PDB file of C-alpha atoms in Angstrom:
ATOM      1  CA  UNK A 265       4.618  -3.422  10.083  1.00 78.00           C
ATOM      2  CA  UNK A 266       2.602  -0.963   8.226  1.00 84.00           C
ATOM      3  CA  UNK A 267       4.113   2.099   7.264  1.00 90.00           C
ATOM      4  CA  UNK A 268       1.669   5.397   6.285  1.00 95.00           C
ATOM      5  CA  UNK A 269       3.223   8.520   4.718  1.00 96.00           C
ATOM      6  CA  UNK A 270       1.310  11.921   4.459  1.00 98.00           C
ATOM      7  CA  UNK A 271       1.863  14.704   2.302  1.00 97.00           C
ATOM      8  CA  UNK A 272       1.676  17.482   3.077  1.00 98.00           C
ATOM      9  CA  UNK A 273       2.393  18.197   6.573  1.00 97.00           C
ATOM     10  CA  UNK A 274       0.732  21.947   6.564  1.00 97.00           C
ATOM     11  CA  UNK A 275      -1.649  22.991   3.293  1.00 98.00           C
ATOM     12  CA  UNK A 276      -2.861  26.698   3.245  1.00 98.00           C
ATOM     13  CA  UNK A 277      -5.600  27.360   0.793  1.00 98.00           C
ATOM     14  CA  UNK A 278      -8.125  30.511  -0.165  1.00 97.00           C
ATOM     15  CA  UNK A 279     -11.356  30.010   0.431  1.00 97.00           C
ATOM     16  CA  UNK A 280     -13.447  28.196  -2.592  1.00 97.00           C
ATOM     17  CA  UNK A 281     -10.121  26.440  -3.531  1.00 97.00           C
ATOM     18  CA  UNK A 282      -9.784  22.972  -3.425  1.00 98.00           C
ATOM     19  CA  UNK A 283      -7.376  20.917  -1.313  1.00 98.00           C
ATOM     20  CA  UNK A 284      -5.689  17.891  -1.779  1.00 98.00           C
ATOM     21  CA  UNK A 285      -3.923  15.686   0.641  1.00 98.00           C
ATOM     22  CA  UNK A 286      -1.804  12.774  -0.226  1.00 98.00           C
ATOM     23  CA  UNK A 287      -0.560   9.304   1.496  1.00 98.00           C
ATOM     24  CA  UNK A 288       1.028   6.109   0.741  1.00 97.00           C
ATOM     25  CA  UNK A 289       1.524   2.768   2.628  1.00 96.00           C
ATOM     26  CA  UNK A 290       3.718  -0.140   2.559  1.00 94.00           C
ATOM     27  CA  UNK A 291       1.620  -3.137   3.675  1.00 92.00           C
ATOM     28  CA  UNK A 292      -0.359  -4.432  -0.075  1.00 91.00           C
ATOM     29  CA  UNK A 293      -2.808  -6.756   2.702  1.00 90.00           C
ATOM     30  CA  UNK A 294      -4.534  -3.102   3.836  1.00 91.00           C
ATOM     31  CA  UNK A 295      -8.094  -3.006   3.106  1.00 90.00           C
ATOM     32  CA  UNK A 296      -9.265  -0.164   4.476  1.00 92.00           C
ATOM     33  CA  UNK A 297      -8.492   3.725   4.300  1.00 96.00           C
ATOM     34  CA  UNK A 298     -10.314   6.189   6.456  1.00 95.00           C
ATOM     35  CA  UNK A 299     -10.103   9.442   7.157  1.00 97.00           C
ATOM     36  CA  UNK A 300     -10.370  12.020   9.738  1.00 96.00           C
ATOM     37  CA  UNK A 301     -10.222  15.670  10.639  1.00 97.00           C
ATOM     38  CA  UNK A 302      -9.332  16.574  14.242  1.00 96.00           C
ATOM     39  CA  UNK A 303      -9.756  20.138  15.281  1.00 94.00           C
ATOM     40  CA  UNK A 304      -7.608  21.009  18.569  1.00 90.00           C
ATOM     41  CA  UNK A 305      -8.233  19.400  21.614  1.00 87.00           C
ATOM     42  CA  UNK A 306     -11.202  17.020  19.960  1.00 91.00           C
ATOM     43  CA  UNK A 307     -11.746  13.636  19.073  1.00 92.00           C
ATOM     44  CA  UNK A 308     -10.854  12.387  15.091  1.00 93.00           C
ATOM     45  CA  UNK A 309     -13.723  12.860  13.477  1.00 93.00           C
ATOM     46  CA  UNK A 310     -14.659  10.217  10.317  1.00 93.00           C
ATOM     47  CA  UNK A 311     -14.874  12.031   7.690  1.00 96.00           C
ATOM     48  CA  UNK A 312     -14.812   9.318   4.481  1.00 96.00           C
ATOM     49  CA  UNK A 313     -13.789   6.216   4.085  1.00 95.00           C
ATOM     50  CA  UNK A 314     -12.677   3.774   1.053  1.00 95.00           C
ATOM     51  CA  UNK A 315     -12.233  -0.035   0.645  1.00 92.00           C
ATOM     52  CA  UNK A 316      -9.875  -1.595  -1.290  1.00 88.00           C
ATOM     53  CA  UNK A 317     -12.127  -2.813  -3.916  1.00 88.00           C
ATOM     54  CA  UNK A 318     -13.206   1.011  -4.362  1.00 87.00           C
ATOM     55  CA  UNK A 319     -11.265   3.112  -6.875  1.00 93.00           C
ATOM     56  CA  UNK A 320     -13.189   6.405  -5.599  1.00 96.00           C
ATOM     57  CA  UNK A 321     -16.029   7.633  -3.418  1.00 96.00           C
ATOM     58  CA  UNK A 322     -17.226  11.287  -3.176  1.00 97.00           C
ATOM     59  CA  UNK A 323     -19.520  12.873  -0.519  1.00 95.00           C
ATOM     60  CA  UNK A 324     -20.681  16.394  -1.045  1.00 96.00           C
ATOM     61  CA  UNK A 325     -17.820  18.441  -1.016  1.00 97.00           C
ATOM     62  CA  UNK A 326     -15.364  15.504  -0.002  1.00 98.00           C
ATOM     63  CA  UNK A 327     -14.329  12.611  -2.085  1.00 98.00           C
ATOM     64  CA  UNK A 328     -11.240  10.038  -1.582  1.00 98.00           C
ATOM     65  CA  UNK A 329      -9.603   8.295  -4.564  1.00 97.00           C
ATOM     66  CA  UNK A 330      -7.489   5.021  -4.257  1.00 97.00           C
ATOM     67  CA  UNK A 331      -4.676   3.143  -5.970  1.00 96.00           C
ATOM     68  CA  UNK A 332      -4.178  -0.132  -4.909  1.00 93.00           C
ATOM     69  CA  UNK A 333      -1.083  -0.716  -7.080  1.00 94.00           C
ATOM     70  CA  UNK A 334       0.506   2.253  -6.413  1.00 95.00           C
ATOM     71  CA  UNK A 335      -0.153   1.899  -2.590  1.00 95.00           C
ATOM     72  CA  UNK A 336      -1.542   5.544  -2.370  1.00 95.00           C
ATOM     73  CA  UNK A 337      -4.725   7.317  -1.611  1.00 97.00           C
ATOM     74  CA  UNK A 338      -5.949  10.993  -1.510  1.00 98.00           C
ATOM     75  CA  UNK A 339      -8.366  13.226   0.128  1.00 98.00           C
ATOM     76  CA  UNK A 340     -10.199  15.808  -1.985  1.00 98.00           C
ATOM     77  CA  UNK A 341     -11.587  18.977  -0.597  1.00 98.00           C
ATOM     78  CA  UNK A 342     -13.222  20.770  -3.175  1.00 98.00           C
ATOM     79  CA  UNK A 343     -14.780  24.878  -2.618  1.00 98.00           C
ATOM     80  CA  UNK A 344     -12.928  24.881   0.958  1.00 98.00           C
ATOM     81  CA  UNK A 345     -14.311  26.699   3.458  1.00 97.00           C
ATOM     82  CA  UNK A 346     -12.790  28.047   6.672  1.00 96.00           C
ATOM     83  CA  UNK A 347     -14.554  25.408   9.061  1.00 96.00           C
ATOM     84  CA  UNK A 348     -12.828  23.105   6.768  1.00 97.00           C
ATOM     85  CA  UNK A 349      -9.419  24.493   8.773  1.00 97.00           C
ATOM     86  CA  UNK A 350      -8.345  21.395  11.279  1.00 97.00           C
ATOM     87  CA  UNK A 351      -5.472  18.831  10.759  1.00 97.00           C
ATOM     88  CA  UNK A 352      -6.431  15.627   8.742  1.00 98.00           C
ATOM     89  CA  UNK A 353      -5.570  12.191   9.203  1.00 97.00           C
ATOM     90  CA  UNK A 354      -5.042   9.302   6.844  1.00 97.00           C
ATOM     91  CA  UNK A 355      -5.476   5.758   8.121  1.00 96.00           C
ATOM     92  CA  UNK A 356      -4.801   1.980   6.878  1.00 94.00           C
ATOM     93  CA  UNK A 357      -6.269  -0.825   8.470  1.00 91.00           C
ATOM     94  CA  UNK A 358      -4.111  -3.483   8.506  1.00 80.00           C
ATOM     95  CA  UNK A 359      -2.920  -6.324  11.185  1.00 64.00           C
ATOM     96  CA  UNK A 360      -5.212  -9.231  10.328  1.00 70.00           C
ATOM     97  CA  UNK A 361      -7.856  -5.537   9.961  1.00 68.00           C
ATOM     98  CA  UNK A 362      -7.232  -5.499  13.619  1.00 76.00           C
ATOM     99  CA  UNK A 363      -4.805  -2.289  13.567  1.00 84.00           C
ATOM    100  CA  UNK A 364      -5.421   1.307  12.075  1.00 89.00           C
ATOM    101  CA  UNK A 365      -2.255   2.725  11.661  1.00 91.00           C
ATOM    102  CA  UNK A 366      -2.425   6.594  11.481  1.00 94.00           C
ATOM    103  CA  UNK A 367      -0.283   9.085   8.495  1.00 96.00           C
ATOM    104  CA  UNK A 368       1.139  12.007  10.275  1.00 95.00           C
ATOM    105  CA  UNK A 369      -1.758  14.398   9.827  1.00 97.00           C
ATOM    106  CA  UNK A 370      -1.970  17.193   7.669  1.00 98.00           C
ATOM    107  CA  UNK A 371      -2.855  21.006   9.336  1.00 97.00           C
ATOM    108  CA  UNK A 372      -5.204  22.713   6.780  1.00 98.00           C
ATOM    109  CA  UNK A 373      -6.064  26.469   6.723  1.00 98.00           C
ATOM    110  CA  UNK A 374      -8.869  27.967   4.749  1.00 97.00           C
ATOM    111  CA  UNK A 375      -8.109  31.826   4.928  1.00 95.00           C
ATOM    112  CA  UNK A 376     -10.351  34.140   4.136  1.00 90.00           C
TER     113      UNK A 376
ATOM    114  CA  UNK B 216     -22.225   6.739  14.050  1.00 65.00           C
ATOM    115  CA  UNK B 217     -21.907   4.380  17.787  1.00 79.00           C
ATOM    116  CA  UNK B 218     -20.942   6.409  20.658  1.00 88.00           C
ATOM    117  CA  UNK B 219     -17.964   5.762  23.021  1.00 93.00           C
ATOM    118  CA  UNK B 220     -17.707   7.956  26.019  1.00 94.00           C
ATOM    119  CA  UNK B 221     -14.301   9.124  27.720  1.00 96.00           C
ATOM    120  CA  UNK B 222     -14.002  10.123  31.228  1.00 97.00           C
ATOM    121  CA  UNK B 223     -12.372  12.341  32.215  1.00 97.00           C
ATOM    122  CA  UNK B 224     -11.639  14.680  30.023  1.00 96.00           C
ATOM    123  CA  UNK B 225      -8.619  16.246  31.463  1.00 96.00           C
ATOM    124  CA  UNK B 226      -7.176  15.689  35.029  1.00 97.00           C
ATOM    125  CA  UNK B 227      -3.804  17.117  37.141  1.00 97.00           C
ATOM    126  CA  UNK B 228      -2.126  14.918  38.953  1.00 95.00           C
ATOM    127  CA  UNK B 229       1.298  14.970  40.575  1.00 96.00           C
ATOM    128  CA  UNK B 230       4.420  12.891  39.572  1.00 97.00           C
ATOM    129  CA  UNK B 231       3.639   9.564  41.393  1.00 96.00           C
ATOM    130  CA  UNK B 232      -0.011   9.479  41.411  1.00 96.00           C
ATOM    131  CA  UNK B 233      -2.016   6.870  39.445  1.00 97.00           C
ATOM    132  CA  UNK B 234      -4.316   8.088  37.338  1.00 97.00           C
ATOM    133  CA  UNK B 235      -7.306   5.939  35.503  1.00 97.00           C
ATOM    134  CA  UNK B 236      -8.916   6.823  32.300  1.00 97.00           C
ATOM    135  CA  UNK B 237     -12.221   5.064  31.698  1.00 97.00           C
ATOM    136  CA  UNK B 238     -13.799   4.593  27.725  1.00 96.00           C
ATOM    137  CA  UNK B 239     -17.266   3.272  27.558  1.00 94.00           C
ATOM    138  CA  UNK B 240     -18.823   2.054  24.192  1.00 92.00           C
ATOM    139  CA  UNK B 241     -22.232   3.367  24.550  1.00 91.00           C
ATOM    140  CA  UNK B 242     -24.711   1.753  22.037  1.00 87.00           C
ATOM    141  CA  UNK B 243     -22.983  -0.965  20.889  1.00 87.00           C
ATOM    142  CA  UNK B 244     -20.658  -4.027  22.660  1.00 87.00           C
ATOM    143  CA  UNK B 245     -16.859  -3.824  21.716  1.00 86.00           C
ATOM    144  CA  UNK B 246     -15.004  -6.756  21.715  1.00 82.00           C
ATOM    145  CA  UNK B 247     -11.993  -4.309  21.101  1.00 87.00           C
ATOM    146  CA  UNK B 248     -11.197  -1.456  21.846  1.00 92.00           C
ATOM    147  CA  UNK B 249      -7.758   0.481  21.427  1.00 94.00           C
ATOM    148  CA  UNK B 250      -5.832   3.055  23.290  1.00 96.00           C
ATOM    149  CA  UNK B 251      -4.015   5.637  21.825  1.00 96.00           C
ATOM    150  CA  UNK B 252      -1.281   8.718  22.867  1.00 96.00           C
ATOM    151  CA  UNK B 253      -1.199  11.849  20.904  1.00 95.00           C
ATOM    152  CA  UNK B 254       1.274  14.286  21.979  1.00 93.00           C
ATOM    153  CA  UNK B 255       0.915  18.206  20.593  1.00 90.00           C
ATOM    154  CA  UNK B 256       0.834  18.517  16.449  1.00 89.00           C
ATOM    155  CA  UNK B 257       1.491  14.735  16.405  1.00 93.00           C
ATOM    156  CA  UNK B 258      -0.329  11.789  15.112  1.00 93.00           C
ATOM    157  CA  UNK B 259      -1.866   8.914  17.285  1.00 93.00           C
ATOM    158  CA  UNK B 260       0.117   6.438  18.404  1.00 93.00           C
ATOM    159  CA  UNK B 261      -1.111   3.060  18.939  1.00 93.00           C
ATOM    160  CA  UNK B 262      -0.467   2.032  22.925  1.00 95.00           C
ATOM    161  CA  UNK B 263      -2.341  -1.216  23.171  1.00 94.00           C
ATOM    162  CA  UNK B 264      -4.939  -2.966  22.156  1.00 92.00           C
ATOM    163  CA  UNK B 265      -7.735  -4.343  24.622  1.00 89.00           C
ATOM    164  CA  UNK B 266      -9.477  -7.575  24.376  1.00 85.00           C
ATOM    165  CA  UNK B 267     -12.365  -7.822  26.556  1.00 84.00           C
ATOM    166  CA  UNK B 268     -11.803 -10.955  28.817  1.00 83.00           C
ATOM    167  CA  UNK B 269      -8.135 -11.722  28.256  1.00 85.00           C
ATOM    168  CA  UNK B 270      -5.013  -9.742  28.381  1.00 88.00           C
ATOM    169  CA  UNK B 271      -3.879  -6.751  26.273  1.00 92.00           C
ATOM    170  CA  UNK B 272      -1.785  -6.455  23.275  1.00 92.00           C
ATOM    171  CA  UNK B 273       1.016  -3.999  23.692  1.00 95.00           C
ATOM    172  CA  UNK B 274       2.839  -1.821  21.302  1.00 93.00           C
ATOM    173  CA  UNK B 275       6.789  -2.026  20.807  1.00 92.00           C
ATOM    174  CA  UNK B 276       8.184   0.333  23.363  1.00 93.00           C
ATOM    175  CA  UNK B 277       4.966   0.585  25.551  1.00 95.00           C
ATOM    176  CA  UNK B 278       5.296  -0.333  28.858  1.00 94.00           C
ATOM    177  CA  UNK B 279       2.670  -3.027  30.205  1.00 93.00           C
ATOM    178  CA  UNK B 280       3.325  -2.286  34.015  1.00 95.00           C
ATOM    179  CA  UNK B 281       3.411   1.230  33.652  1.00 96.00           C
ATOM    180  CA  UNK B 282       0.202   1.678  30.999  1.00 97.00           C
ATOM    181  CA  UNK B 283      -2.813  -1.067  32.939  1.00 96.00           C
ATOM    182  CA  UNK B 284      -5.486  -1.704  30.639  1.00 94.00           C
ATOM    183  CA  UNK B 285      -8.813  -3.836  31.917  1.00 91.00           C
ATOM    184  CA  UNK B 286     -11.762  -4.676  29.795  1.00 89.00           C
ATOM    185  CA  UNK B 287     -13.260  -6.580  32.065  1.00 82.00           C
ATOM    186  CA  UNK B 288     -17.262  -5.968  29.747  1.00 88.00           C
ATOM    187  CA  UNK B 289     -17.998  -5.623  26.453  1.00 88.00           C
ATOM    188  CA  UNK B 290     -18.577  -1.723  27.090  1.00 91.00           C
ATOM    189  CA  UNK B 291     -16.073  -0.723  29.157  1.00 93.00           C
ATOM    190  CA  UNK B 292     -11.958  -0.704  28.885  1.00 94.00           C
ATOM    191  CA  UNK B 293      -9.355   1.167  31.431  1.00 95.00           C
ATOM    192  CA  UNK B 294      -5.802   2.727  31.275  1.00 97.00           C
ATOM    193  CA  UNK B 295      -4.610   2.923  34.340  1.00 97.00           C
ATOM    194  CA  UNK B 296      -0.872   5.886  34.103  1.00 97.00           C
ATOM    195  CA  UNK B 297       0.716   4.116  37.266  1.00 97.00           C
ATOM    196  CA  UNK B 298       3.560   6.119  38.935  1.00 96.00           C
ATOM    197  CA  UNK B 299       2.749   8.944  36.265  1.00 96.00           C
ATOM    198  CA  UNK B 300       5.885  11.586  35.718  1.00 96.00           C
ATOM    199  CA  UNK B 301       5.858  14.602  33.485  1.00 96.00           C
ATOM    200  CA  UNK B 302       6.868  13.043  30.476  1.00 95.00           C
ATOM    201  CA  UNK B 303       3.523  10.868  30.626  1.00 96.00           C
ATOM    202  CA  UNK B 304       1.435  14.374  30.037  1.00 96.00           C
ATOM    203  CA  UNK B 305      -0.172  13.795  27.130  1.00 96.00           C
ATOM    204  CA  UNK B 306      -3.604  13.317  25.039  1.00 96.00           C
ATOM    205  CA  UNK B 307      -5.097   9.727  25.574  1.00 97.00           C
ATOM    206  CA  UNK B 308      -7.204   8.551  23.099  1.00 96.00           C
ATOM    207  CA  UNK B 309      -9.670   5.286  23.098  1.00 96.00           C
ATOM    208  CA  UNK B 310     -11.251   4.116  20.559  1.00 94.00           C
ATOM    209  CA  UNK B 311     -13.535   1.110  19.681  1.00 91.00           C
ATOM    210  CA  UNK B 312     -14.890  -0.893  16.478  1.00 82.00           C
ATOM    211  CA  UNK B 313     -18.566  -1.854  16.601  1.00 72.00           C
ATOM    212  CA  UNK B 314     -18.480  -5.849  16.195  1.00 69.00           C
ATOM    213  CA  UNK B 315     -17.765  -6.925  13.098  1.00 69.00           C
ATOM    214  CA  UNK B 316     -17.625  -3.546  11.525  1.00 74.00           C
ATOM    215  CA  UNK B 317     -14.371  -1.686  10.361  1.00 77.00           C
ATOM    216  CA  UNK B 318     -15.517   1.682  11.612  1.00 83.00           C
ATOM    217  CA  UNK B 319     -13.158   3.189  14.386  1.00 86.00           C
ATOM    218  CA  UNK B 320     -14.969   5.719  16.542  1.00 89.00           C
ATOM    219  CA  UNK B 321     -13.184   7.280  19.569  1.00 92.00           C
ATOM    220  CA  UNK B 322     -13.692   9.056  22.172  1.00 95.00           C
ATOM    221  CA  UNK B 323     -13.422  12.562  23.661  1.00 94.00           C
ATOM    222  CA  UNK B 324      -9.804  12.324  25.204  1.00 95.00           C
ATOM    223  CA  UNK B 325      -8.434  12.758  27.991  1.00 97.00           C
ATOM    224  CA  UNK B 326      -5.603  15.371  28.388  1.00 96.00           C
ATOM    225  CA  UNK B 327      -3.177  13.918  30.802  1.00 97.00           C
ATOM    226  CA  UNK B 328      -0.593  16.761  33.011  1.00 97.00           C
ATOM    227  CA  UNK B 329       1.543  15.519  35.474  1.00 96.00           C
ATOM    228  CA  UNK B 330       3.101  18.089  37.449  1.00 95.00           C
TER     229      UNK B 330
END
């Protein structure tokens, strides 16, 4: 089955600093890589996503780029700021795109 | 984004007790919807899928009898913790795709103690 890796596990940044958050998978048939911030106790939240035919995709602040051949994707905080501070998921739909299997979140703190 | 409602959002129980969790889609039908566990500073783990009219699809390791999912509608899916013991306290997730869309929205949780 699909296999998602996410790097790092806890990221502590200054505020204005950028972030970066890293993961790979193992199944080439994924299509689809969202992600999502959870802050404690709450539902994941969508944040961006990416399809496989996408290289990159930016929203404001937030942009996720994609290598297909490499099997890896990143998240891209840029001018953090501390409501930015939650733990971040990767995700890769695969299964048939019947199953979103989940990295292993990433905590992120903005200080001050 | 579609809605999908959670209820409740936390509940007690004591070891033994059954204990239902119910996850509504709210303006859309789900064919599927999915259940997932998330214990503290973990990820989500995949329980089950559920496939409105027909029986779920369970995760290595999950147990059927012990985790009862029913999506009897297209807006509404159970998980019914049967005989729940302390190890079972957890954060239970659902979460549903709009038809034909790739878009996984979930719900509030449900934070699960058994005492």
């Amino acid at each position: 089955g699909e296999n998602v890796e996410q790097h790092p596990s806890t990221l502590s940044v200054q505020e204005g600093d950028s972030a970066v958050i890293k993961c790979t998978y193992s199944d080439s048939a994924s299509n689809y890589f969202p992600w999502y911030k959870q802050e404690l106790g709450k539902r994941p939240q969508l944040i961006i996503d990416i399809r496989s035919n996408v290289g990159e995709k930016k929203d404001q602040r937030i942009a996720v780029t994609l290598n297909k051949t490499a099997k890896h994707f990143s998240l891209h905080i840029t001018e953090t700021q501390p409501e930015d501070s939650a733990v971040y998921f990767c995700a890769a739909l695969t299964g048939g795109g019947n199953k979103l299997t989940f990295g292993t979140g990433t905590q992120l703190k903005v200080e001050l | 984004g579609a809605v999908v409602s959670q209820h409740p959002s936390w509940v007690i129980c004591k070891s033994g007790t059954s204990v239902k969790i119910e996850c509504r889609s709210l303006d859309f039908q789900a064919t599927t919807m999915f259940w997932y566990r998330q214990f503290p500073k973990q990820s989500l783990m995949l329980m089950a899928t559920s496939n409105e009219g027909s029986k779920a699809t369970y995760e290595q390791g999950v147990e059927k009898d012990k985790f009862l999912i029913n999506h009897a509608s297209l807006t509404l899916s159970t998980l019914t913790v049967t005989s729940a013991h302390p190890e079972d306290s957890s954060f239970y997730i659902c979460s549903a795709r709009d038809q034909g869309g790739e878009k996984l929205f979930f719900g509030s949780g449900t934070q699960l103690s058994v005492l």
